[in-house]
Amino acid sequence: MSDTRRRVKVYTLNEDRQWDDRGTGHVSSTYVEELKGMSLLVRAESDGSLLLESKINPNTAYQKQQDTLIVWSEAENYDLALSFQEKAGCDEIWEKICQVQGKDPSVEVTQDLIDESEEERFEEMPETSHLIDLPTCELNKLEEIADLVTSVLSSPIRREKLALALENEGYIKKLLQLFQACENLENTEGLHHLYEIIRGILFLNKATLFEVMFSDECIMDVVGCLEYDPALAQPKRHREFLTKTAKFKEVIPITDSELRQKIHQTYRVQYIQDIILPTPSVFEENFLSTLTSFIFFNKVEIVSMLQEDEKFLSEVFAQLTDEATDDDKRRELVNFFKEFCAFSQTLQPQNRDAFFKTLAKLGILPALEIVMGMDDLQVRSAATDIFSYLVEFSPSMVREFVMQEAQQSDDDILLINVVIEQMICDTDPELGGAVQLMGLLRTLIDPENMLATTNKTEKSEFLNFFYNHCMHVLTAPLLTNTSEDKCEKDFFLKHYRYSWSFICTPSHSHSHSTPSSSISQDNIVGSNKNNTICPDNYQTAQLLALILELLTFCVEHHTYHIKNYIMNKDLLRRVLVLMNSKHTFLALCALRFMRRIIGLKDEFYNRYITKGNLFEPVINALLDNGTRYNLLNSAVIELFEFIRVEDIKSLTAHIVENFYKALESIEYVQTFKGLKTKYEQEKDRQNQKLNSNRFRRDAKALEEDEEMWFNEDEEEEGKAVVAPVEKPKPEDDFPDNYEKFMETKKAKESEDKENLPKRTSPGGFKFTFSHSASAANGTNSKSVVAQIPPATSNGSSSKTTNLPTSVTATKGSLVGLVDYPDDEEEDEEEESSPRKRPRLGS
């Protein structure tokens, strides 16, 4: 099967009427027992697998196009095509098909798809009428010709007969001569008829006619005919555009005349399809399928011819990276590569792979690094498009380049950091370029498309690189706009060549805004002021939303690396400052970031959230939202509902103990009452468990305790007795202390009523809990959870106020199995015992 005559590409037509490449192989025609007939078989040249097995059906219409294409339909919406490398191979298979169907190989189509009634009508016609008789090609016959062409479009068999007649008589060139005469005579009526005629001929969907119409000799006259649409008051000036406005620029002179002609032809035919011809109706959408195929295969041929010319591509790259190249020339070179990459999408996978590897070898990525940093907006935009083709094709190739680059370059000039900088500094008010670049970054950091081999794991290597060299650049705008540290902002402004001021324009409505950012000093989390003012410039808010979307993606896919980054940078606290933004979409992005973290149900994250009291800004946002029923309200409720449904105990306890009094008035959902119920149920379970352990003391241990008690010297009376047996578990004495703890807590609650959250509006509370670093370390004195902080953490040594470290006893609070007269003394000793108290709810 090494015979190149039989080498073919297999294509299928998709729903968008575009040809999809199914692979390259070698075709043969043979009898297949399972299909009970002669069939076309195509086996892949790479592994010999079967790409195509299609029975040659006697009633299927096969079309031969452009000498190297065979096209047919196997079902109503399933079109197939074989593209042969050589004309001889196409002719050979075409003869086999015609032999099976009993047709003459000289025909271009073997069958016509017509309905039954139409077939019966044509069977009744005499044999002499196998072709349509065309009127003589004269000015006074143009109306008759136009009526004839229009009338046959509804009948497949009549379209075929008309196409054969036009082809055999060289009719199209005669029509175009009449067009020139009508223009010279300013015969408007004739020109309108010629528009209908040429448009109708295009709708015949015949490749052999296209080859005539789109030749250098005829194509401009065809375009001229299509300028005179009867529906328009004035004719269009398409020829003027194609010849004067649209200039063909050879960035490097193309010496191959055939290649140059093919480029011209493809551009003009694409212009006819996209600009001149009206959008086809539902009934006409299949009329131009051959025109689409004509353009498609032209593009394949252009890319292949350019790729084979190594001198041409080498010269293009040499000029692109040459510092002496002027900006205009470099702009043309970048636009050439953009078109070149767009055309490459028509290649089959193996050829496309070779194409991009050729570009990589020639240095496309270092070249992009240069042009993406240029001031010219058009050049940057084109470079971004090229970069998107490369990332879409092979993200691993891009990742490998940037990791090698990191060994030789500073972080500031790394390709990925250049891309991030372009995203941050996008001047488009709608950040269209930034959105595109964010999508490319997400593809690059997506572990799903990272390779894992025996020798190395791309995922771990690249993510280590990204978090060490690039993450600080990505998060810089976020950290800058949520920080009061001016030094940090000044560093950020100096870090980038582009001024940040056009993005972070100060708001005129807030007098406290700084010049470099619209961050107000009011009520940054942890302060005592009333209201945090977040970046209220719309463009800044959009940019921060994009960064948050990318960080949220990282939380979902980079568990280990992003967790370390969030903890080290206290990132969630900074993000939650944005809950106060006047732009609801930005507040929702911040909330979504927290929701993804909580959705992981990771206790490391949960401890970080509770110790840092990071629910406060979320609850404040809910209360500030008041009674408005909007997306923010629903998103916050959903967050707490998730915690309730998933029964995340540590978060449930934190929310109920710290915020329930502010939330209990919210009754339009049962979420918060449900959280309280879960909390109480868990507390009851813990009590039952501890009580059960308390009363399961071993009988032998009790006897030993009793014996030791009576053997004590009277001098030791009044002191705690410590049994010389195995040290009891902390849980054993927990019920005593828990009751003492709860009694003290009730006493303290009655004293602390005056410290309840202050109501800022009807039905709402506002919390002012500390957000300092000490809160993040677990020193929140409001928490009811027994955390065992240092004795001086709250500045008091009182046993009644420092609940986590000591508890005031209540005499006779719990009766044991054996009531000894000196139990009171034992209780007093337990009170002063240095043993660590178990945590409530542990």
Short mmCIF file of N, CA, C and O in Angstrom, two decimals, residues 393-459:
data_model
loop_
_atom_site.label_atom_id
_atom_site.label_comp_id
_atom_site.label_asym_id
_atom_site.label_seq_id
_atom_site.Cartn_x
_atom_site.Cartn_y
_atom_site.Cartn_z
N PHE A 393 -3.16 24.28 20.21
CA PHE A 393 -2.58 23.09 19.57
C PHE A 393 -1.78 22.26 20.56
O PHE A 393 -1.97 21.05 20.68
N SER A 394 -0.85 22.92 21.29
CA SER A 394 0.02 22.16 22.19
C SER A 394 0.41 22.99 23.41
O SER A 394 1.46 23.64 23.40
N PRO A 395 -0.42 22.99 24.46
CA PRO A 395 -0.03 23.71 25.68
C PRO A 395 1.27 23.18 26.27
O PRO A 395 2.04 23.94 26.86
N SER A 396 1.55 21.90 26.08
CA SER A 396 2.79 21.33 26.63
C SER A 396 4.02 21.94 25.98
O SER A 396 5.04 22.16 26.64
N MET A 397 3.93 22.22 24.69
CA MET A 397 5.05 22.84 23.98
C MET A 397 5.35 24.23 24.56
O MET A 397 6.51 24.60 24.78
N VAL A 398 4.29 25.00 24.84
CA VAL A 398 4.46 26.33 25.42
C VAL A 398 5.02 26.23 26.83
O VAL A 398 5.93 26.98 27.22
N ARG A 399 4.51 25.30 27.62
CA ARG A 399 4.99 25.13 29.00
C ARG A 399 6.47 24.74 29.02
O ARG A 399 7.25 25.25 29.83
N GLU A 400 6.85 23.85 28.12
CA GLU A 400 8.25 23.43 28.07
C GLU A 400 9.16 24.61 27.74
O GLU A 400 10.23 24.78 28.34
N PHE A 401 8.72 25.46 26.83
CA PHE A 401 9.51 26.64 26.47
C PHE A 401 9.69 27.58 27.65
O PHE A 401 10.81 28.03 27.94
N VAL A 402 8.61 27.89 28.35
CA VAL A 402 8.72 28.88 29.43
C VAL A 402 9.54 28.35 30.61
O VAL A 402 10.23 29.11 31.29
N MET A 403 9.51 27.03 30.85
CA MET A 403 10.31 26.48 31.95
C MET A 403 11.80 26.51 31.59
O MET A 403 12.64 26.77 32.45
N GLN A 404 12.12 26.26 30.33
CA GLN A 404 13.52 26.37 29.90
C GLN A 404 13.98 27.83 29.95
O GLN A 404 15.11 28.14 30.33
N GLU A 405 13.08 28.72 29.57
CA GLU A 405 13.37 30.15 29.56
C GLU A 405 13.67 30.66 30.97
O GLU A 405 14.52 31.54 31.16
N ALA A 406 12.97 30.11 31.96
CA ALA A 406 13.13 30.58 33.34
C ALA A 406 14.55 30.36 33.86
O ALA A 406 14.99 31.05 34.77
N GLN A 407 15.26 29.41 33.28
CA GLN A 407 16.62 29.13 33.72
C GLN A 407 17.62 30.18 33.23
O GLN A 407 18.73 30.27 33.72
N GLN A 408 17.19 30.98 32.25
CA GLN A 408 18.11 31.92 31.62
C GLN A 408 17.66 33.38 31.77
O GLN A 408 18.43 34.28 31.48
N SER A 409 16.41 33.62 32.16
CA SER A 409 15.88 34.97 32.15
C SER A 409 15.32 35.35 33.51
O SER A 409 15.04 34.50 34.36
N ASP A 410 15.13 36.66 33.71
CA ASP A 410 14.47 37.16 34.90
C ASP A 410 12.97 36.93 34.80
O ASP A 410 12.42 36.78 33.71
N ASP A 411 12.30 36.95 35.96
CA ASP A 411 10.86 36.72 35.97
C ASP A 411 10.12 37.74 35.12
O ASP A 411 9.12 37.43 34.48
N ASP A 412 10.61 38.98 35.10
CA ASP A 412 9.87 40.05 34.44
C ASP A 412 9.69 39.82 32.95
O ASP A 412 8.72 40.30 32.36
N ILE A 413 10.62 39.12 32.31
CA ILE A 413 10.54 38.96 30.86
C ILE A 413 10.14 37.56 30.44
O ILE A 413 10.23 37.21 29.26
N LEU A 414 9.70 36.74 31.36
CA LEU A 414 9.19 35.42 31.00
C LEU A 414 7.94 35.57 30.15
O LEU A 414 7.12 36.46 30.38
N LEU A 415 7.77 34.67 29.19
CA LEU A 415 6.65 34.77 28.27
C LEU A 415 5.31 34.80 29.01
O LEU A 415 4.44 35.63 28.71
N ILE A 416 5.13 33.92 30.01
CA ILE A 416 3.84 33.90 30.72
C ILE A 416 3.63 35.20 31.48
O ILE A 416 2.51 35.72 31.53
N ASN A 417 4.69 35.77 32.04
CA ASN A 417 4.53 37.04 32.74
C ASN A 417 4.25 38.18 31.77
O ASN A 417 3.54 39.13 32.13
N VAL A 418 4.80 38.09 30.57
CA VAL A 418 4.45 39.08 29.54
C VAL A 418 2.96 38.97 29.21
O VAL A 418 2.27 39.97 29.05
N VAL A 419 2.48 37.74 29.11
CA VAL A 419 1.04 37.52 28.83
C VAL A 419 0.19 38.08 29.97
O VAL A 419 -0.82 38.76 29.74
N ILE A 420 0.60 37.81 31.22
CA ILE A 420 -0.16 38.32 32.37
C ILE A 420 -0.15 39.85 32.37
O ILE A 420 -1.16 40.50 32.64
N GLU A 421 1.00 40.42 32.03
CA GLU A 421 1.10 41.88 31.99
C GLU A 421 0.16 42.46 30.94
O GLU A 421 -0.51 43.48 31.18
N GLN A 422 0.10 41.81 29.80
CA GLN A 422 -0.82 42.29 28.76
C GLN A 422 -2.27 42.19 29.22
O GLN A 422 -3.10 43.04 28.90
N MET A 423 -2.58 41.14 29.97
CA MET A 423 -3.94 40.99 30.50
C MET A 423 -4.25 42.12 31.48
O MET A 423 -5.32 42.74 31.42
N ILE A 424 -3.31 42.41 32.36
CA ILE A 424 -3.53 43.44 33.38
C ILE A 424 -3.62 44.83 32.76
O ILE A 424 -4.41 45.67 33.20
N CYS A 425 -2.84 45.06 31.72
CA CYS A 425 -2.73 46.40 31.15
C CYS A 425 -3.57 46.57 29.89
O CYS A 425 -3.28 47.45 29.07
N ASP A 426 -4.58 45.75 29.70
CA ASP A 426 -5.46 45.89 28.54
C ASP A 426 -6.20 47.23 28.60
O ASP A 426 -6.87 47.54 29.59
N THR A 427 -6.07 48.01 27.52
CA THR A 427 -6.69 49.34 27.51
C THR A 427 -8.14 49.31 27.04
O THR A 427 -8.83 50.33 27.11
N ASP A 428 -8.60 48.18 26.56
CA ASP A 428 -9.99 48.06 26.10
C ASP A 428 -10.92 48.21 27.30
O ASP A 428 -10.78 47.50 28.30
N PRO A 429 -11.89 49.15 27.24
CA PRO A 429 -12.81 49.33 28.38
C PRO A 429 -13.54 48.05 28.76
O PRO A 429 -13.88 47.85 29.92
N GLU A 430 -13.81 47.19 27.79
CA GLU A 430 -14.51 45.93 28.07
C GLU A 430 -13.54 44.78 28.34
O GLU A 430 -13.97 43.64 28.54
N LEU A 431 -12.23 45.05 28.29
CA LEU A 431 -11.19 44.04 28.55
C LEU A 431 -11.33 42.81 27.66
O LEU A 431 -11.15 41.68 28.12
N GLY A 432 -11.64 43.04 26.38
CA GLY A 432 -11.78 41.90 25.46
C GLY A 432 -10.51 41.10 25.33
O GLY A 432 -10.52 39.86 25.36
N GLY A 433 -9.36 41.80 25.19
CA GLY A 433 -8.09 41.09 25.10
C GLY A 433 -7.75 40.37 26.38
O GLY A 433 -7.20 39.26 26.36
N ALA A 434 -8.06 40.99 27.52
CA ALA A 434 -7.76 40.36 28.81
C ALA A 434 -8.55 39.07 28.99
O ALA A 434 -8.03 38.08 29.52
N VAL A 435 -9.78 39.06 28.54
CA VAL A 435 -10.61 37.84 28.64
C VAL A 435 -9.99 36.72 27.83
O VAL A 435 -9.90 35.57 28.27
N GLN A 436 -9.53 37.05 26.61
CA GLN A 436 -8.90 36.05 25.75
C GLN A 436 -7.63 35.51 26.40
O GLN A 436 -7.39 34.29 26.42
N LEU A 437 -6.80 36.41 26.93
CA LEU A 437 -5.54 35.98 27.55
C LEU A 437 -5.79 35.17 28.82
O LEU A 437 -5.06 34.21 29.10
N MET A 438 -6.82 35.53 29.57
CA MET A 438 -7.15 34.76 30.77
C MET A 438 -7.52 33.32 30.40
O MET A 438 -7.13 32.37 31.08
N GLY A 439 -8.26 33.17 29.30
CA GLY A 439 -8.61 31.82 28.84
C GLY A 439 -7.37 31.01 28.46
O GLY A 439 -7.29 29.81 28.73
N LEU A 440 -6.38 31.68 27.84
CA LEU A 440 -5.15 30.99 27.46
C LEU A 440 -4.35 30.59 28.70
O LEU A 440 -3.80 29.49 28.77
N LEU A 441 -4.30 31.47 29.68
CA LEU A 441 -3.60 31.15 30.93
C LEU A 441 -4.25 29.96 31.63
O LEU A 441 -3.57 29.07 32.15
N ARG A 442 -5.57 29.94 31.60
CA ARG A 442 -6.27 28.82 32.25
C ARG A 442 -5.94 27.50 31.56
O ARG A 442 -5.79 26.47 32.21
N THR A 443 -5.83 27.54 30.22
CA THR A 443 -5.45 26.33 29.49
C THR A 443 -4.05 25.88 29.88
O THR A 443 -3.79 24.69 30.06
N LEU A 444 -3.14 26.85 30.03
CA LEU A 444 -1.75 26.50 30.35
C LEU A 444 -1.62 25.91 31.76
O LEU A 444 -0.76 25.06 31.99
N ILE A 445 -2.44 26.36 32.70
CA ILE A 445 -2.30 25.87 34.09
C ILE A 445 -3.30 24.76 34.41
O ILE A 445 -3.44 24.38 35.56
N ASP A 446 -3.97 24.26 33.38
CA ASP A 446 -4.96 23.21 33.60
C ASP A 446 -4.27 21.85 33.69
O ASP A 446 -3.68 21.38 32.71
N PRO A 447 -4.31 21.19 34.84
CA PRO A 447 -3.64 19.88 34.97
C PRO A 447 -4.22 18.81 34.06
O PRO A 447 -3.54 17.81 33.79
N GLU A 448 -5.45 19.02 33.58
CA GLU A 448 -6.09 17.99 32.75
C GLU A 448 -5.33 17.77 31.44
O GLU A 448 -5.42 16.70 30.85
N ASN A 449 -4.62 18.81 30.95
CA ASN A 449 -3.90 18.61 29.69
C ASN A 449 -2.39 18.54 29.90
O ASN A 449 -1.61 18.77 28.97
N MET A 450 -1.97 18.23 31.13
CA MET A 450 -0.54 18.06 31.41
C MET A 450 -0.17 16.59 31.35
O MET A 450 -0.92 15.73 31.80
N LEU A 451 1.00 16.33 30.81
CA LEU A 451 1.43 14.95 30.57
C LEU A 451 2.13 14.38 31.81
O LEU A 451 2.85 15.10 32.51
N ALA A 452 1.93 13.11 32.04
CA ALA A 452 2.63 12.41 33.13
C ALA A 452 3.37 11.23 32.51
O ALA A 452 2.76 10.34 31.93
N THR A 453 4.68 11.25 32.57
CA THR A 453 5.49 10.17 32.01
C THR A 453 6.23 9.45 33.12
O THR A 453 6.19 9.84 34.28
N THR A 454 6.95 8.40 32.73
CA THR A 454 7.70 7.62 33.72
C THR A 454 8.81 8.45 34.35
O THR A 454 9.06 8.39 35.55
N ASN A 455 9.47 9.25 33.53
CA ASN A 455 10.64 9.99 34.01
C ASN A 455 10.29 11.28 34.73
O ASN A 455 10.98 11.71 35.63
N LYS A 456 9.23 11.94 34.30
CA LYS A 456 8.91 13.23 34.92
C LYS A 456 7.40 13.46 34.89
O LYS A 456 6.68 12.88 34.10
N THR A 457 6.98 14.31 35.75
CA THR A 457 5.58 14.70 35.79
C THR A 457 5.48 16.18 35.45
O THR A 457 5.96 17.02 36.21
N GLU A 458 4.91 16.47 34.31
CA GLU A 458 4.82 17.85 33.86
C GLU A 458 4.01 18.70 34.84
O GLU A 458 4.34 19.86 35.09
N LYS A 459 2.99 18.10 35.43
CA LYS A 459 2.12 18.85 36.34
C LYS A 459 2.91 19.44 37.49
O LYS A 459 2.86 20.65 37.75
#
